[in-house]
XYZ file of C-alpha atoms in Angstrom:
367
model
C 111.281 169.717 134.079
C 111.946 169.454 130.263
C 114.798 170.520 128.506
C 115.159 170.831 124.624
C 118.703 171.167 123.265
C 119.426 171.793 119.579
C 122.715 171.693 117.712
C 124.459 170.350 115.334
C 126.207 169.585 111.668
C 129.386 168.998 113.390
C 130.957 167.798 116.697
C 132.720 172.084 118.055
C 128.454 172.782 118.132
C 127.496 168.812 119.257
C 130.067 168.124 121.888
C 129.061 171.111 123.941
C 125.750 169.990 123.888
C 126.137 166.684 125.107
C 128.397 168.292 128.099
C 125.211 170.809 128.648
C 122.860 167.838 128.500
C 124.657 164.888 130.629
C 125.534 167.594 133.269
C 121.393 168.607 133.237
C 121.020 164.840 133.551
C 123.067 164.566 136.413
C 121.614 167.172 138.534
C 117.762 166.565 137.709
C 117.317 162.613 137.909
C 113.894 163.536 136.616
C 115.036 165.533 133.943
C 113.043 164.481 130.223
C 115.865 165.598 127.696
C 115.256 166.182 123.982
C 117.754 166.941 121.510
C 116.471 168.001 118.037
C 119.224 167.967 115.210
C 119.136 166.968 111.020
C 119.165 163.358 110.115
C 122.298 164.347 107.703
C 124.503 165.713 110.738
C 126.704 164.200 113.153
C 124.385 164.579 115.866
C 122.364 161.997 114.374
C 124.737 159.483 115.193
C 126.587 161.175 118.481
C 123.261 161.632 120.322
C 121.523 158.217 120.619
C 124.498 156.845 121.534
C 124.884 159.150 124.405
C 121.019 157.659 125.559
C 119.301 160.592 124.828
C 115.674 161.289 123.082
C 116.343 162.713 119.553
C 113.975 164.248 116.751
C 115.057 165.439 113.376
C 113.874 168.479 111.374
C 114.159 169.405 107.852
C 116.619 172.563 107.012
C 119.991 172.843 105.889
C 122.563 175.712 105.430
C 122.552 178.516 103.198
C 125.394 178.228 100.689
C 127.934 181.286 100.741
C 127.395 182.391 97.313
C 124.026 182.703 95.457
C 122.852 179.782 93.247
C 119.805 177.826 92.429
C 120.480 175.845 95.874
C 119.599 178.885 97.519
C 115.726 178.605 96.655
C 115.770 174.932 97.771
C 117.072 176.364 101.399
C 114.679 178.571 101.515
C 111.810 176.124 101.234
C 113.557 173.859 103.368
C 114.188 176.640 106.191
C 110.210 176.508 106.462
C 109.535 173.413 106.285
C 112.114 173.219 109.385
C 110.173 175.751 111.116
C 106.863 173.815 111.122
C 108.949 170.790 112.267
C 109.989 172.581 115.144
C 106.915 174.048 115.562
C 105.428 170.359 115.960
C 108.299 169.128 117.976
C 107.927 172.367 120.413
C 104.058 172.100 120.371
C 104.071 168.400 121.302
C 106.919 168.291 124.291
C 106.266 171.368 125.822
C 110.120 172.136 126.898
C 110.348 174.510 130.266
C 113.254 175.817 128.166
C 115.375 175.883 125.078
C 118.989 176.024 124.355
C 120.699 176.087 121.399
C 124.438 175.565 120.742
C 124.652 176.772 117.165
C 124.961 175.288 113.424
C 122.204 176.130 111.236
C 120.035 173.147 112.817
C 119.507 175.472 116.071
C 117.787 178.176 113.897
C 114.156 177.081 113.358
C 114.056 175.303 116.895
C 115.234 178.721 119.334
C 113.500 181.078 117.143
C 110.030 179.447 117.590
C 110.885 179.060 121.036
C 111.335 182.570 121.871
C 108.254 183.293 119.905
C 106.266 181.154 122.266
C 107.780 182.900 124.881
C 109.595 180.018 126.480
C 113.030 180.490 128.028
C 116.090 180.398 125.724
C 119.339 180.439 125.809
C 122.187 180.282 122.935
C 125.921 179.249 123.255
C 128.514 180.128 121.680
C 132.043 178.187 120.831
C 134.608 180.273 118.426
C 135.611 183.472 119.117
C 134.347 184.742 115.886
C 130.901 183.751 115.753
C 128.462 181.471 113.842
C 125.804 183.522 111.487
C 122.663 180.986 113.164
C 123.973 182.863 116.915
C 124.349 186.216 115.349
C 121.135 185.589 114.068
C 119.048 184.315 117.093
C 121.220 186.556 119.691
C 118.449 188.929 118.873
C 115.614 187.097 120.130
C 116.998 184.994 123.009
C 117.194 185.784 126.337
C 120.875 184.667 127.199
C 124.123 184.293 125.723
C 126.561 182.315 127.113
C 130.271 183.032 125.601
C 133.466 180.680 124.717
C 135.645 184.038 124.474
C 135.999 187.868 125.184
C 136.632 188.264 122.232
C 133.296 187.401 120.588
C 131.514 190.196 122.691
C 131.926 192.779 120.399
C 129.832 190.816 117.791
C 126.695 190.764 119.516
C 124.433 193.892 120.719
C 122.783 193.176 123.590
C 125.346 192.936 126.498
C 123.040 193.091 128.929
C 121.926 188.946 127.884
C 125.941 187.978 127.457
C 127.879 185.580 130.219
C 131.171 184.587 129.383
C 131.335 181.200 130.372
C 133.599 179.071 128.429
C 133.275 176.140 126.309
C 132.038 172.944 127.897
C 134.840 170.110 128.097
C 134.242 166.114 128.734
C 134.597 165.468 132.731
C 136.884 162.400 131.901
C 139.289 165.161 130.790
C 139.673 165.592 134.712
C 139.788 161.940 135.290
C 143.061 160.965 134.080
C 145.516 159.135 136.140
C 148.958 159.878 135.222
C 151.110 157.459 135.632
C 148.308 154.782 134.293
C 148.259 157.024 131.071
C 152.374 156.798 130.407
C 151.912 152.950 130.775
C 148.461 152.364 128.631
C 150.803 154.488 125.903
C 153.974 153.527 126.305
C 155.424 156.580 126.964
C 158.646 157.337 129.115
C 157.621 160.149 131.435
C 161.422 162.017 131.540
C 161.284 162.650 127.822
C 158.910 165.334 126.431
C 156.188 164.055 124.419
C 154.699 165.945 121.632
C 151.271 165.553 120.643
C 149.990 166.302 117.100
C 146.717 166.261 115.432
C 144.501 168.626 113.471
C 141.294 167.722 114.951
C 139.123 165.094 114.376
C 139.353 164.448 110.861
C 142.850 165.280 110.430
C 144.748 168.163 108.665
C 146.552 168.050 105.828
C 149.006 170.820 105.712
C 149.769 169.839 109.261
C 150.331 166.316 108.574
C 152.670 167.512 105.252
C 155.128 169.384 107.793
C 154.682 166.570 110.718
C 155.968 164.583 107.912
C 159.396 166.518 107.642
C 159.151 167.096 112.050
C 159.513 163.124 112.009
C 161.810 162.470 109.399
C 164.062 165.255 111.598
C 163.527 163.396 114.844
C 163.692 159.798 113.674
C 166.615 158.746 115.462
C 166.294 161.740 118.121
C 165.810 159.471 121.594
C 165.092 163.303 123.262
C 161.251 163.368 122.235
C 158.726 161.159 121.769
C 156.173 162.284 118.902
C 152.294 160.991 118.711
C 151.170 161.954 115.089
C 147.402 161.420 114.751
C 147.353 162.056 110.760
C 142.782 161.494 110.835
C 141.735 158.390 109.112
C 141.381 159.895 105.278
C 144.849 161.095 105.534
C 146.317 157.318 107.125
C 147.239 155.638 104.264
C 149.241 158.065 102.615
C 151.116 159.268 105.160
C 152.382 155.663 106.275
C 153.232 154.947 102.371
C 155.453 158.458 102.223
C 157.322 156.796 105.226
C 158.132 153.235 103.287
C 159.193 155.353 100.178
C 161.598 157.832 101.955
C 162.881 154.928 103.807
C 162.050 156.690 106.979
C 162.037 153.807 110.134
C 159.737 154.687 113.049
C 161.239 153.631 116.333
C 159.696 153.451 119.640
C 159.949 156.746 119.947
C 157.400 157.752 117.220
C 153.790 156.630 117.138
C 151.362 156.922 114.418
C 148.024 156.623 114.088
C 144.871 156.990 111.992
C 143.019 158.027 115.079
C 142.970 158.376 118.571
C 140.351 157.269 121.476
C 142.427 157.936 124.208
C 142.977 161.646 123.540
C 142.147 162.743 127.649
C 145.173 160.216 128.059
C 147.097 161.989 125.451
C 146.706 165.620 126.704
C 147.211 165.082 130.107
C 150.812 163.643 129.413
C 151.558 166.147 126.232
C 154.216 168.476 127.344
C 153.393 170.368 123.765
C 150.428 169.788 121.832
C 150.368 170.926 118.181
C 146.661 171.432 116.791
C 144.461 173.159 114.564
C 141.748 175.621 116.106
C 138.814 173.988 116.315
C 136.830 175.489 119.699
C 136.758 172.036 121.886
C 140.393 171.136 121.212
C 141.405 174.903 122.230
C 138.961 174.703 125.552
C 140.847 171.117 126.661
C 144.561 172.269 125.805
C 143.550 175.767 128.027
C 141.586 173.410 130.438
C 144.649 171.426 131.459
C 147.163 174.357 131.007
C 149.246 172.489 128.009
C 151.382 174.979 125.899
C 150.983 174.596 121.968
C 151.704 175.482 118.465
C 148.416 176.200 116.927
C 148.013 176.173 113.421
C 144.446 177.432 112.168
C 142.780 175.504 109.350
C 142.057 178.083 106.558
C 139.261 176.624 104.999
C 136.971 177.114 108.044
C 133.270 179.223 107.767
C 134.063 182.384 108.151
C 137.800 181.964 109.442
C 136.689 181.215 112.533
C 139.594 178.957 113.455
C 142.330 181.936 113.022
C 140.124 184.163 115.504
C 140.251 181.395 117.966
C 144.214 180.737 117.480
C 144.843 184.774 118.021
C 143.044 184.899 121.604
C 145.360 182.031 122.471
C 148.296 183.794 121.400
C 147.073 187.393 122.391
C 147.498 185.847 125.886
C 150.571 184.146 125.537
C 149.317 181.044 125.678
C 150.388 179.637 122.256
C 152.505 180.262 119.310
C 150.378 180.435 116.438
C 151.419 179.944 112.461
C 149.372 180.108 109.860
C 148.856 177.583 107.332
C 150.479 179.756 104.233
C 153.663 180.488 106.331
C 153.863 176.673 107.502
C 156.782 174.790 106.681
C 158.202 171.763 107.797
C 161.464 173.052 109.012
C 159.394 175.916 110.591
C 157.630 173.750 112.481
C 160.380 171.270 113.524
C 162.637 174.798 114.568
C 159.241 176.070 116.490
C 158.709 172.529 118.285
C 162.873 172.011 119.447
C 163.285 176.003 120.313
C 159.863 175.538 123.009
C 161.046 172.444 124.093
C 164.699 173.656 124.737
C 163.168 176.609 126.505
C 161.531 175.813 129.787
C 160.901 179.130 131.270
C 159.010 179.983 127.605
C 157.134 176.387 128.183
C 156.552 177.418 131.468
C 154.960 180.703 130.980
C 153.169 179.312 128.144
C 151.532 176.591 130.248
C 150.763 179.219 132.900
C 149.183 180.951 130.585
C 146.776 178.377 128.787
C 145.577 177.813 132.449
C 144.897 181.291 132.820
C 142.439 180.570 129.737
C 140.795 177.429 130.835
C 136.908 177.343 132.215
C 137.149 174.327 133.896
C 133.054 175.261 135.271
C 132.248 176.438 131.862
C 129.191 173.461 132.174
C 128.387 174.277 135.661
C 128.210 178.003 134.491
C 125.824 177.558 131.808
C 123.353 175.086 133.477
C 123.545 177.152 136.698
C 122.197 180.117 134.333
C 119.464 177.962 132.816
C 118.293 177.056 136.292
C 118.106 180.970 136.958
C 115.917 181.068 133.505
C 113.483 178.522 134.428
C 113.311 179.044 138.512
């Protein structure tokens, strides 16, 4: 069987696509899988590393405001549609799977017009524009949040599957993780990060938290600044003569996120769809600070979906201060009952079988 997968631009679209692709490869040893993306998207680097065949089309996202760039984008869209036609004609897929991002627009649309079974997956509580447009043409729609249903006009196509998460998340030995990360299992660990690229407002507030807890042996903090913020963060620590002791670790990037998440007592993070899926899959209490500059403000919708169910405390960037964050962390860690309730509510929202459910739907479409 032949599976064509498309989606890209950011990790939020790519990682779910790769999770689906890996599950298909595990189930069907003779499966032919082709991933279609763009040259400039992160997928051009990530997908080949996973061992999948990769082809590109010419397409880019529409600008938010009308400008001369709009005409170039329209021209590129038609080029992308032609590229998609050629790839689909050559590959002859049995099914086409789209995970969002402008790249999947031409590919999924052309496949639907050729009567090839199509499915899209939406990661966010507030859907992206590409998936909203494609929902009219596809056969199936897989959603991560119940809150997304109201934005689609075709309820008979919808399944609430959750967001696919990496299997390595569930294979962590906690004792080994404590040793590997030099973390004391008896003292609460706060893991803080603002997505893969970091988050300035979160960093600014965590600086205050670290400053206030530099001599506090009753808390452990593992803070990931993001590569672009690391140098400024560490310079500021030196400037203010803040001595970092064993209970606090500051890194530019973190390659051991599955281990870190499994042993964290509290996570402070932004509201990317993948991050939310992983913390709920493991049932981790969280303080979420949604980035205010994301497309359609989707991170706020993601965060509010968790807060509504009592799985997280949400602080908007506009309301965030170092003092407020420090007080919130302290209050939660001191209230075992509140932390336990938040953990249970988070776990209830976790969809650990998401990728299996999605591939089950795909199987049903091609049998």
